[in-house]
CSV table of C-alpha atoms in Angstrom, one decimal:
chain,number,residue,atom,x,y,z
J,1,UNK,CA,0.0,0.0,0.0
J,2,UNK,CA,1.7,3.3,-1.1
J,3,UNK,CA,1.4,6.8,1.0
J,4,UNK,CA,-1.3,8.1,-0.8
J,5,UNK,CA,-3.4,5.1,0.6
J,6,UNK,CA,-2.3,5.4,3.6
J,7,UNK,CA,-3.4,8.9,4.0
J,8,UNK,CA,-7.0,8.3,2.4
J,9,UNK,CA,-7.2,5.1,5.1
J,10,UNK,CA,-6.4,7.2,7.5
J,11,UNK,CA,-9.6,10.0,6.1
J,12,UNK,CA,-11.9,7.7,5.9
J,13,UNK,CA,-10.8,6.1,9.4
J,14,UNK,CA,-11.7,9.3,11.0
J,15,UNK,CA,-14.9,10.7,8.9
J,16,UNK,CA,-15.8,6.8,10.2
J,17,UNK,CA,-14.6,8.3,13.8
J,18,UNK,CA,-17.0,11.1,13.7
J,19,UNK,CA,-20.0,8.4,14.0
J,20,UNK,CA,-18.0,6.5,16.6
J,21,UNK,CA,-18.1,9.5,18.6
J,22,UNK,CA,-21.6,10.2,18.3
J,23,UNK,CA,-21.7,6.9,19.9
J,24,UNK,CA,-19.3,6.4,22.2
J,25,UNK,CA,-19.3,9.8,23.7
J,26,UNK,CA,-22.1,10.9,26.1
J,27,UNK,CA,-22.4,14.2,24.9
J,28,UNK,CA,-23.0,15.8,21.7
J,29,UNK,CA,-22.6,18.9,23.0
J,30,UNK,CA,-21.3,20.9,26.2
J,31,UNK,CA,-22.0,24.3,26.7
J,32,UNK,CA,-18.7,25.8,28.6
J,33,UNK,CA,-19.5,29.3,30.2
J,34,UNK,CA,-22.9,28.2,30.4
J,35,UNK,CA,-23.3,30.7,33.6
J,36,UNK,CA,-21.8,33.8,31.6
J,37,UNK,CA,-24.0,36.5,30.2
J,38,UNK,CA,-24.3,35.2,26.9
J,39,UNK,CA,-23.8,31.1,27.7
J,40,UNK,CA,-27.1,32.2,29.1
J,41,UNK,CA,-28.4,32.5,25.8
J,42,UNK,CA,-27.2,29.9,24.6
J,43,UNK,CA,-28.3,27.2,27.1
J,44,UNK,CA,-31.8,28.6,26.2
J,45,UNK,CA,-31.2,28.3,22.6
J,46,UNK,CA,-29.8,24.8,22.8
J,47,UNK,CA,-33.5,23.4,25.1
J,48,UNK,CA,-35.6,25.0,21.8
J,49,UNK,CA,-33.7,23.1,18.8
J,50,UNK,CA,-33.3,20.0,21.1
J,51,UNK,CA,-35.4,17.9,18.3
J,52,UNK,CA,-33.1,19.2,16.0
J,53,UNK,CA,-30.0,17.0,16.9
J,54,UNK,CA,-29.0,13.6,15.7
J,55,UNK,CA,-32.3,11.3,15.6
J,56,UNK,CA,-34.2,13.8,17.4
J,57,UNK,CA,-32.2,13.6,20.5
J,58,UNK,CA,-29.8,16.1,21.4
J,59,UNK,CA,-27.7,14.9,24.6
J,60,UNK,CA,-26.2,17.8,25.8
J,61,UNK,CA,-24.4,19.5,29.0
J,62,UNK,CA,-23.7,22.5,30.9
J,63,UNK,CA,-20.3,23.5,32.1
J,64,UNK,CA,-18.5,26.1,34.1
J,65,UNK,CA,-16.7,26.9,37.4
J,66,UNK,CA,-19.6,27.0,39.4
J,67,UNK,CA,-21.9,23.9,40.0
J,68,UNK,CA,-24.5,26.5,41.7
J,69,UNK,CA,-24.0,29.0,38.9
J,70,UNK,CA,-25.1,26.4,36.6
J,71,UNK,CA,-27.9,25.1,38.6
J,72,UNK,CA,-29.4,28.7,38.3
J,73,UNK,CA,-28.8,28.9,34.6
J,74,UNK,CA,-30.8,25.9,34.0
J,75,UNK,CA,-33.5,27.2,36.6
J,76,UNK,CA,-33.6,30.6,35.0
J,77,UNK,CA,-34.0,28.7,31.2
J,78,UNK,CA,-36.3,26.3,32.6
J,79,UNK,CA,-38.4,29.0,33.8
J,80,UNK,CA,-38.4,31.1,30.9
J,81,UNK,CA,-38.8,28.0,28.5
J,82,UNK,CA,-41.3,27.2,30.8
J,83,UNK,CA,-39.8,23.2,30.4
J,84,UNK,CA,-39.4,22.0,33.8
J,85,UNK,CA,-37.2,19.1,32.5
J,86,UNK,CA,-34.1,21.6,32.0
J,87,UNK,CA,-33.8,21.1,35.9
J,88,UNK,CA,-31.9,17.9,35.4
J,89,UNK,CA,-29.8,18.6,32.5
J,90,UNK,CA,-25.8,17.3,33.5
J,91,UNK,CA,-23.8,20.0,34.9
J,92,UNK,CA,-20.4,19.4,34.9
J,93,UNK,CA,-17.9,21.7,36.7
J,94,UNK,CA,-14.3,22.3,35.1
J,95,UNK,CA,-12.5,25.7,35.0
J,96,UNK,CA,-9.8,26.9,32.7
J,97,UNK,CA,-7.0,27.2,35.4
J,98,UNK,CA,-7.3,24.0,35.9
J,99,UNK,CA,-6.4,21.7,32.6
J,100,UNK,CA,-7.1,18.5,34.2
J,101,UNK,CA,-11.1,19.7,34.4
J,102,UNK,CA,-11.0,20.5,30.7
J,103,UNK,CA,-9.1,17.4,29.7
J,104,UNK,CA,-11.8,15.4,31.7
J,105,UNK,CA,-15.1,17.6,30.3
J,106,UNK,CA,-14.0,17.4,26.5
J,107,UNK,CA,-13.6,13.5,26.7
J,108,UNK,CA,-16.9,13.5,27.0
J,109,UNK,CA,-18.4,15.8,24.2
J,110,UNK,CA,-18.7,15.5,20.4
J,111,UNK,CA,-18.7,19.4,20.5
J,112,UNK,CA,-17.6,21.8,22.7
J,113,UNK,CA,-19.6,25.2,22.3
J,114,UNK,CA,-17.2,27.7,24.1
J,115,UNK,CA,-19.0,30.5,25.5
J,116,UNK,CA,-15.8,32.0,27.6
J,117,UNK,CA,-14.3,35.4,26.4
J,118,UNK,CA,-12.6,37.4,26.0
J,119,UNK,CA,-10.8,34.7,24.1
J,120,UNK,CA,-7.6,36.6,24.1
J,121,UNK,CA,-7.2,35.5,27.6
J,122,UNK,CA,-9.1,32.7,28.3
J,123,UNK,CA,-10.0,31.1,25.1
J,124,UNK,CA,-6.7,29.2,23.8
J,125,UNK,CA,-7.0,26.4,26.8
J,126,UNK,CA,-10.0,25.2,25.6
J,127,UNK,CA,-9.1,24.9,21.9
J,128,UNK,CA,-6.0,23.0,23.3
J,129,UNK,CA,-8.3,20.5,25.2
J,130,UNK,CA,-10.6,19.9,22.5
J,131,UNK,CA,-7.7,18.9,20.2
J,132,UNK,CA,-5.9,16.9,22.4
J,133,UNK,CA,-9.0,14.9,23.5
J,134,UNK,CA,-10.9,14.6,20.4
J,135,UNK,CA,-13.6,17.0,20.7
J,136,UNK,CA,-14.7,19.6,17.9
J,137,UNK,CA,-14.5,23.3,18.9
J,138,UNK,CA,-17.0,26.1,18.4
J,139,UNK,CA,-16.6,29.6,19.7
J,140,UNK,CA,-18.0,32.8,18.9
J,141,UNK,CA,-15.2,35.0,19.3
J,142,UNK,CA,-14.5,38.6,17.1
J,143,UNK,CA,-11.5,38.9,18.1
J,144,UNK,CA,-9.1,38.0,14.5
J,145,UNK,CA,-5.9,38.0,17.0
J,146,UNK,CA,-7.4,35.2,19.0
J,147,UNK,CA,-9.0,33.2,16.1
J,148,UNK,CA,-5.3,33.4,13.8
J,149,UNK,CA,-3.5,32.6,16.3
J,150,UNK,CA,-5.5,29.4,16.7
J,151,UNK,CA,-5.0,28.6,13.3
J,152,UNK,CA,-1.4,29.3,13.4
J,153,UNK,CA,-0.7,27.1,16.4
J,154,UNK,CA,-3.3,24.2,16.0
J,155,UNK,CA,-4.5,23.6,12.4
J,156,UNK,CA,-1.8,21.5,12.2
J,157,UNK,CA,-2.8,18.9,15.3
J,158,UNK,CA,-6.4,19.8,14.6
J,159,UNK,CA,-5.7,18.1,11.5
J,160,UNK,CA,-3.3,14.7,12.2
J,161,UNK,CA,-6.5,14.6,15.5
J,162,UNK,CA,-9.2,14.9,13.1
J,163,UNK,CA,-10.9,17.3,15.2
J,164,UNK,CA,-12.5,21.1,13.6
J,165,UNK,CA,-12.0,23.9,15.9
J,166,UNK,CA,-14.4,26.8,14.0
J,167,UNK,CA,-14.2,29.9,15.3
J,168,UNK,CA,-16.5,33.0,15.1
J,169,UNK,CA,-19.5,31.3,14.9
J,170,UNK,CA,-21.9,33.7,16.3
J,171,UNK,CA,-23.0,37.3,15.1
J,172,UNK,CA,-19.2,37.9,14.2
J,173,UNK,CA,-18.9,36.4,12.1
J,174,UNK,CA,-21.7,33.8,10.1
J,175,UNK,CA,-24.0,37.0,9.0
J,176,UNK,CA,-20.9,38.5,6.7
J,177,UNK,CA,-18.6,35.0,6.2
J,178,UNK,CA,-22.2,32.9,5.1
J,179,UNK,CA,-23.4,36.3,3.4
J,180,UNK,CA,-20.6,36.3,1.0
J,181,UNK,CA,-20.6,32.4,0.2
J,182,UNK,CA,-24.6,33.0,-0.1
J,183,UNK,CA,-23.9,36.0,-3.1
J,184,UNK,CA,-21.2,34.3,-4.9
J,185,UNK,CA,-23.5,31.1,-5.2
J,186,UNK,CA,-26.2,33.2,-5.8
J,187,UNK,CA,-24.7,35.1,-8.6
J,188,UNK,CA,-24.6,34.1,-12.4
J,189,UNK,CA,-21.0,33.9,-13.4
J,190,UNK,CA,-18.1,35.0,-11.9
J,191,UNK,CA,-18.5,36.9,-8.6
J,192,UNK,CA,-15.5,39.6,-7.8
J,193,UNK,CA,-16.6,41.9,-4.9
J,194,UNK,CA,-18.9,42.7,-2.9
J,195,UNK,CA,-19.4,45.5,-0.5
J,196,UNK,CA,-21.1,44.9,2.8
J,197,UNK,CA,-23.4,47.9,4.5
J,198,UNK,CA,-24.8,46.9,8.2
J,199,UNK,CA,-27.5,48.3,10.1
J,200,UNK,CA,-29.2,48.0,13.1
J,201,UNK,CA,-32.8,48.6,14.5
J,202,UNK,CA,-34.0,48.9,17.8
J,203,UNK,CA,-37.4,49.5,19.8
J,204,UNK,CA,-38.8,52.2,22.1
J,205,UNK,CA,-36.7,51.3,24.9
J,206,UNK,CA,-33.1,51.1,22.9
J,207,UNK,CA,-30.3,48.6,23.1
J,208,UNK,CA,-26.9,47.9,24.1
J,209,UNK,CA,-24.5,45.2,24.6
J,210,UNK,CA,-22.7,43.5,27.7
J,211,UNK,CA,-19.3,44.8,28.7
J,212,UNK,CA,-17.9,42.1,27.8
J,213,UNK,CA,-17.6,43.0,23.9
J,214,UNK,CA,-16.6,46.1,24.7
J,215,UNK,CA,-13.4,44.7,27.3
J,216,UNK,CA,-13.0,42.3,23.9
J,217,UNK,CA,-12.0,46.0,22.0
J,218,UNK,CA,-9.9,47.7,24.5
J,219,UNK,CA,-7.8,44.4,24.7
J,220,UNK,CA,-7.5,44.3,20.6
J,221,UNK,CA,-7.5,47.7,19.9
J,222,UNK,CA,-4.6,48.3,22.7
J,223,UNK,CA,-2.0,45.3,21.2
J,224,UNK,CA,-3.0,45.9,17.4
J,225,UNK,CA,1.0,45.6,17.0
J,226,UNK,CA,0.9,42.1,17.7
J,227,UNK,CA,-1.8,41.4,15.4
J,228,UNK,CA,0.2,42.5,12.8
J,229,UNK,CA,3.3,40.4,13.4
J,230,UNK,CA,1.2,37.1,14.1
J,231,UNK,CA,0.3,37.6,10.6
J,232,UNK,CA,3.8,38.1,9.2
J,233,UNK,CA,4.4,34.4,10.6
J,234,UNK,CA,2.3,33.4,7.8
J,235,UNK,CA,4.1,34.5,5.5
J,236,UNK,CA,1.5,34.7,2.7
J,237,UNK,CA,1.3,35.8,-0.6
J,238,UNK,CA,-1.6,38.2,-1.5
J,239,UNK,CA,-4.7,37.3,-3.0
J,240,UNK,CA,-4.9,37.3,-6.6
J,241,UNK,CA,-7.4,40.3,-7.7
J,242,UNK,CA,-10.2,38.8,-10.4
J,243,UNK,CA,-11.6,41.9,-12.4
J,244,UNK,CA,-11.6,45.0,-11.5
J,245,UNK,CA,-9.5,46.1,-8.1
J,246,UNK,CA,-12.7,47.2,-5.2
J,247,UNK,CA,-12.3,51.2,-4.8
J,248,UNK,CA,-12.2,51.0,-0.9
J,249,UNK,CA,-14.4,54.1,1.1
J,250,UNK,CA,-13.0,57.0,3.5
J,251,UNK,CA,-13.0,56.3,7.2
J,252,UNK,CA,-16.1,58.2,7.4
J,253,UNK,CA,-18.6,58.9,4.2
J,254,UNK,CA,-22.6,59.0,3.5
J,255,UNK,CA,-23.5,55.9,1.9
J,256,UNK,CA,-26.2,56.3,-0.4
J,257,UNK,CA,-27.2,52.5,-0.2
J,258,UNK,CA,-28.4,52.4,3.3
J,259,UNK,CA,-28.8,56.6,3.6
J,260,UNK,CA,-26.7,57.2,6.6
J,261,UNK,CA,-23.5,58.0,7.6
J,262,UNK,CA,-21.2,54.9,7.3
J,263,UNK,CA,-17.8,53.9,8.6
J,264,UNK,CA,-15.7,50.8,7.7
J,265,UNK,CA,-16.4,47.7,10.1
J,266,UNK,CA,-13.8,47.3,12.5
J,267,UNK,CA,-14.9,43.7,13.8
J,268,UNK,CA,-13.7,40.6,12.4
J,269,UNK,CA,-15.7,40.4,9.4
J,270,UNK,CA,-13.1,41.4,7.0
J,271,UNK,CA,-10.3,39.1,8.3
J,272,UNK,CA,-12.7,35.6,8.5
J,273,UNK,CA,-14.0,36.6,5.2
J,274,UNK,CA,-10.3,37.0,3.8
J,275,UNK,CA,-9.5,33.7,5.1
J,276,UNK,CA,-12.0,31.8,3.9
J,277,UNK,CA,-11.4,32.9,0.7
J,278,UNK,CA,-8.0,31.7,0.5
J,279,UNK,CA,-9.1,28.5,1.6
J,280,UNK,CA,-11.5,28.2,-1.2
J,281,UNK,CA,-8.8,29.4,-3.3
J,282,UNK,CA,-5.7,26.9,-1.6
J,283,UNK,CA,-8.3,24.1,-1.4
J,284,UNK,CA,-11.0,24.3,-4.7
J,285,UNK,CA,-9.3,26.7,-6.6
J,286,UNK,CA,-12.3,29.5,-6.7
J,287,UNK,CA,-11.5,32.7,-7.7
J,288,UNK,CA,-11.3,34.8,-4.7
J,289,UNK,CA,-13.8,37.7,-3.6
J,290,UNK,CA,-12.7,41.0,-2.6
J,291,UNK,CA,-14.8,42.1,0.3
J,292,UNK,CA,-15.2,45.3,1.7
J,293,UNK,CA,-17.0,45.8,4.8
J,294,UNK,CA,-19.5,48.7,6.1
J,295,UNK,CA,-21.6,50.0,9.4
J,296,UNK,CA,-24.0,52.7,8.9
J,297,UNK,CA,-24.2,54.7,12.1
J,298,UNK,CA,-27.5,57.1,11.6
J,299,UNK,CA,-27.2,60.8,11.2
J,300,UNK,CA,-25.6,63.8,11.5
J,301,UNK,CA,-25.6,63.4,15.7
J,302,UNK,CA,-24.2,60.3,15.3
J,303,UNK,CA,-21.2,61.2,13.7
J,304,UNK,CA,-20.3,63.7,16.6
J,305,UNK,CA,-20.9,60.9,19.0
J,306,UNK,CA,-18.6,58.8,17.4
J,307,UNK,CA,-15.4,61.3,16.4
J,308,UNK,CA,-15.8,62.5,20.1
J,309,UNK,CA,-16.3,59.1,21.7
J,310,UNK,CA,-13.3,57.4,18.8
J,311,UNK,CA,-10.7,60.6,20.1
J,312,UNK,CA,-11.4,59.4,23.9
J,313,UNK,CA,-11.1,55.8,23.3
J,314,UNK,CA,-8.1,56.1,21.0
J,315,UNK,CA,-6.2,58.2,23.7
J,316,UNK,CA,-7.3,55.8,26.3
J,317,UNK,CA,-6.6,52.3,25.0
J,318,UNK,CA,-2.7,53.4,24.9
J,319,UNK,CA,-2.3,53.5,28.4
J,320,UNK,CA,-2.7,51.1,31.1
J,321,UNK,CA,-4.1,53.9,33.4
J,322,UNK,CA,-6.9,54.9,30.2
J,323,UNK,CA,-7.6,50.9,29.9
J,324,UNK,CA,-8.3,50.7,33.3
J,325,UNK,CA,-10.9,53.6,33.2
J,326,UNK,CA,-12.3,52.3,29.7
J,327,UNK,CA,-13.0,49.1,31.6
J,328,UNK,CA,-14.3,50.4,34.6
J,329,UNK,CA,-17.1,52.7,32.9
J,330,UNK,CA,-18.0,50.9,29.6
J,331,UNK,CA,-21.5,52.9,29.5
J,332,UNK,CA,-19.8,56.6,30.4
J,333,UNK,CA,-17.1,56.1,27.5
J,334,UNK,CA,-19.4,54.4,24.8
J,335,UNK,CA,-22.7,56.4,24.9
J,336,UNK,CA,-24.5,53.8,26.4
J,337,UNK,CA,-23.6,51.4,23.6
J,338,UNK,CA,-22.5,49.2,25.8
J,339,UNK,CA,-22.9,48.1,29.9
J,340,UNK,CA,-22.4,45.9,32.6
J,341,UNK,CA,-25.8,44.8,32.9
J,342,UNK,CA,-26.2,43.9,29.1
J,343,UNK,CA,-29.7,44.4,27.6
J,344,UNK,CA,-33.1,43.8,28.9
J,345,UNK,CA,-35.1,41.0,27.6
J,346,UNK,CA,-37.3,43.3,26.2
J,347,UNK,CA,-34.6,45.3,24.1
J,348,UNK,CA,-33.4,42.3,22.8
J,349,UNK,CA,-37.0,41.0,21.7
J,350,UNK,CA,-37.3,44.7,20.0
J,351,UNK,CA,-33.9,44.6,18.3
J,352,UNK,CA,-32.8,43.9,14.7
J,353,UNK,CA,-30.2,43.8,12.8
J,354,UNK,CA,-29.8,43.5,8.8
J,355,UNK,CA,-26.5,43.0,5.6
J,356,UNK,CA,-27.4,44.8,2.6
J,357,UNK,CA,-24.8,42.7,0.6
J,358,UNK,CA,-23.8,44.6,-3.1
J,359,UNK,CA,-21.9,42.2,-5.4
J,360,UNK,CA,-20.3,42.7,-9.4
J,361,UNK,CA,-18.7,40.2,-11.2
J,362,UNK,CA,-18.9,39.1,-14.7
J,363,UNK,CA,-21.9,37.2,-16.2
J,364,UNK,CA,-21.8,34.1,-17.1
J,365,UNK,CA,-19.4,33.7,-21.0
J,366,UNK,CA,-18.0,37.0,-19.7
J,367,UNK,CA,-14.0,36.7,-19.1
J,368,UNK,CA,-13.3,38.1,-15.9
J,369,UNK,CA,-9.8,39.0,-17.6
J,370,UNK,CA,-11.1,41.2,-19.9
J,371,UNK,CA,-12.8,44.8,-19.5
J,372,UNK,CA,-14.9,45.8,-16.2
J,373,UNK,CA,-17.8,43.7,-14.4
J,374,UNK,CA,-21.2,43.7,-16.5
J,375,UNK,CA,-23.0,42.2,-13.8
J,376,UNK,CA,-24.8,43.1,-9.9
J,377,UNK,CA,-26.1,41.3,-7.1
J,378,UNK,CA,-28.2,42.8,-4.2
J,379,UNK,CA,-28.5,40.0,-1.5
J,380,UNK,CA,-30.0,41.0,2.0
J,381,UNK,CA,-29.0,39.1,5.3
J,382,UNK,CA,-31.2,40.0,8.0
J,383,UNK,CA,-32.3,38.2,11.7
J,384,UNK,CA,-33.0,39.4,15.3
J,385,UNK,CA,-31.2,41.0,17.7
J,386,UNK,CA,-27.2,40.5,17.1
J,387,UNK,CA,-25.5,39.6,20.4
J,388,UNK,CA,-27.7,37.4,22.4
J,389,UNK,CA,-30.1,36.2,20.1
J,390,UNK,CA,-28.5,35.8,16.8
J,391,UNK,CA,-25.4,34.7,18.0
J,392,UNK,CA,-26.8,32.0,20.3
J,393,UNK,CA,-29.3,30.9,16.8
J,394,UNK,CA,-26.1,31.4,14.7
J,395,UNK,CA,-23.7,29.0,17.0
J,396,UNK,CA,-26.2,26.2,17.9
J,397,UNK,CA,-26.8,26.0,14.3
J,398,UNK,CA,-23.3,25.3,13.2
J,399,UNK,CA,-22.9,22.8,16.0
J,400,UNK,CA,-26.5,20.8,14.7
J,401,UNK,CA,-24.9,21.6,11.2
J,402,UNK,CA,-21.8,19.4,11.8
J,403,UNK,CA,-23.2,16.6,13.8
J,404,UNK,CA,-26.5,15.8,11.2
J,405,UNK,CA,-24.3,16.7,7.8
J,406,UNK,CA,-20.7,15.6,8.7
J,407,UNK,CA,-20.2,14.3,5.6
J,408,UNK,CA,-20.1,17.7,3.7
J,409,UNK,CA,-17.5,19.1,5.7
J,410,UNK,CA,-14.4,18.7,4.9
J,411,UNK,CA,-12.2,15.4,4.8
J,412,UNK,CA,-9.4,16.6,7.5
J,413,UNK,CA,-9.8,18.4,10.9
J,414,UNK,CA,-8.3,21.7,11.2
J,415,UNK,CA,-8.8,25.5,12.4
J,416,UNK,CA,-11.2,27.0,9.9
J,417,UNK,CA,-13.7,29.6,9.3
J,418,UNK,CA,-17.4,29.1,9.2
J,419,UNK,CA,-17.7,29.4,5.4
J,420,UNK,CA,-14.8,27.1,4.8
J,421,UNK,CA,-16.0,24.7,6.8
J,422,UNK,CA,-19.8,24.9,6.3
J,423,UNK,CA,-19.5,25.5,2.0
J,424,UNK,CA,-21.0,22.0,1.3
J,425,UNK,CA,-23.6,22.2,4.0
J,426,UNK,CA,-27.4,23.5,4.6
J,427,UNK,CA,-26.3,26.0,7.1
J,428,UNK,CA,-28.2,28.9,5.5
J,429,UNK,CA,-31.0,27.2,5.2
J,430,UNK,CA,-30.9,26.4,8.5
J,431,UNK,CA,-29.9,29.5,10.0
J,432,UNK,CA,-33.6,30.9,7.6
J,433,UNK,CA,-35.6,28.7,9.4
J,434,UNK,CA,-34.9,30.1,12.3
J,435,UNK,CA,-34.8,33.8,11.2
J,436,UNK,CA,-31.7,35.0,10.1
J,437,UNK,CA,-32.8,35.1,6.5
J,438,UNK,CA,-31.0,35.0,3.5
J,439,UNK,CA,-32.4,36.6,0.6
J,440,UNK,CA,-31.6,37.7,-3.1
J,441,UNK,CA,-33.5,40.9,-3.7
């Protein structure tokens, strides 16, 4: 038998593995941070697709540092589920000072969902546990340092273990990653760029976020530097540019597709999207899709809020002393956009966000090689509140994505992005049914 057979055995010995562990393993998935703001979420998300999982029977746990913690985070879904039965779903205690607990929880999981941020500190433990023992890895972090640092450290073992660890699978970054995937299928021909504009809406009594994102920022936006010289380790080559070069926007412009004032998207989005596209690229040989990303932040009032609240925090972040106080009054510094307490239930329920996706690219008989794109797409990716509600719909549906359809990911384990990893897959339709819709307009 010559290498080449020994390395498809070896495949097919592991996709085999995948239903040996739905098997063999009591959990198909653990929820770690279950007790943190959002793991909240997430627990409550998990209880309403349960009849979604593999033969209709989802076998899942909770797991944090706290056993009471947990107990009230069951009590609290269970209540507001109004299913009595989450009372007696396992909790398992394990902690990420303590590698032995991890070790021991991801033994027993298919997936790992890890809710514990800011990843930069404590999320690089877990990913290690799940590749050692044979779990699959799902975390919705924004934070690009955190997730290419994961690929740079573990595709490699992720790979010989075939286990996936997929990172930002929540609102950063499925919405703009799948959004992309979803235009260039969508289109007729050859896809080249697309331009992303997001927006959010909100009810009577507003909206904000938990401080968490925002101690997620100071963190990345105060060690940008080593951002940069992960990625020199790399060493790649830049994309190759299909048609005509994208004209990017000024830092701060009025967009007439979405008729406000609109800044370029700072989050993750660009960086996931970018890497998935050299996977496609490396791995199927697509052309790639330039991408430029966009957040429309309202009027006129707006844009004072921000330049006054963007001078502050970019004075701040450079200093420990200015971290400190960034961290310690999230509300004060940010207008309210974000706070300790998180949103109420009821801003949440009232919230929206939507992607107003705008493509070119050359029709189909067109060469992409020769004159400019002949051809647009409008696609519109829209769903429910971002944070809390369409991240926990967004992550749950990755994880139920992998364990009914894993044989339309791909053959070997390894770090990827959602988009790489879920190409061959009904995520979008998925993620539709349970309303963040994507649709060509």
């Amino acid at each position: 038998m010559d290498i080449v057979d020994l390395q498809l055995q070896k495949k097919e010995t592991r996709r085999e593995g995948d239903g040996g562990l739905l098997k063999s393993r009591p959990y198909h998935l653990i929820i770690f941070g279950a007790s943190g703001f959002t793991g909240q979420f997430v627990v409550e998300e998990v209880a309403r697709v349960a009849s979604e999982g593999p033969n209709g029977n989802l076998k899942w746990a909770v797991a944090g540092r706290s056993k009471q913690k947990l107990e009230k985070v069951l009590e609290q879904a269970a209540a507001e589920l109004s299913k009595p039965e989450l009372r007696s779903v396992d909790v398992i205690v394990a902690d990420v000072g303590e590698p032995g607990s991890l070790a021991a929880m991801c033994k027993q999981a298919v997936i790992v969902l890890n809710c514990v941020g800011p990843y930069r500190f404590f999320g690089e433990q877990m990913v290690k546990a799940c590749v050692e023992n044979g779990a699959h890895h799902i975390d919705i972090s924004g934070e690009p340092q955190f997730l290419e640092g994961m690929q740079l450290n573990y595709d490699s073992q992720a790979a010989e273990q075939g286990v996936y660890v997929i990172g930002s699978c929540g609102f950063d970054s499925i919405p703009a990653d799948m959004g992309v995937l979803f235009t260039r299928d969508q289109f007729k021909g050859t896809l080249t760029a697309v331009e992303s504009f997001l927006t959010f809406g909100t009810g009577e009594d507003g909206g904000c976020l938990h401080d968490g994102t925002w101690q997620s920022a100071v963190h990345g936006f105060s060690e940008g530097h080593e951002l940069q010289t992960l990625r020199r380790k790399f060493n790649y080559k830049p994309l190759p540019t299909v048609g005509s070069k994208i004209k990017r926007r000024g830092n701060l412009f009025f967009s007439n597709e979405v008729q406000q004032y609109s800044v370029p998207f700072l989050g993750s989005d660009p960086s996931v999207v970018k890497r998935t596209q050299r996977f496609l690229l490396e791995e199927h040989h697509d052309k790639p899709v330039q991408y430029g990303a966009y957040v429309g932040i309202g009027g006129i009032g707006n844009v004072f809020k921000l330049l006054f609240g963007g001078l502050i925090f970019w004075l701040f972040v450079k200093f420990s002393f200015g971290r400190k106080l960034l961290l310690k009054h999230p509300e004060f510094f940010s207008f309210g956009v974000f706070s300790m307490d998180g949103p109420t239930r009821k801003q949440m329920k009232d919230s929206t966000f939507q992607f107003e996706f705008f493509g070119e690219g050359y029709t189909e008989g067109q060469d992409p090689s020769q004159g400019k794109p002949n051809g647009k797409i409008r696609i519109l990716v829209k769903g429910p509140e971002c944070a809390y509600v369409a991240t926990p719909i967004a992550m749950v549906q990755s994880a139920l994505t992998m364990l009914n359809e894993p044989t339309a990911l791909p053959k070997k384990g390894g770090v990827y992005t959602p988009a790489a990893l879920f190409a061959k897959t009904t995520l979008t339709d998925r993620l539709h049914k349970h309303g963040i819709e994507f649709t060509v307009l």
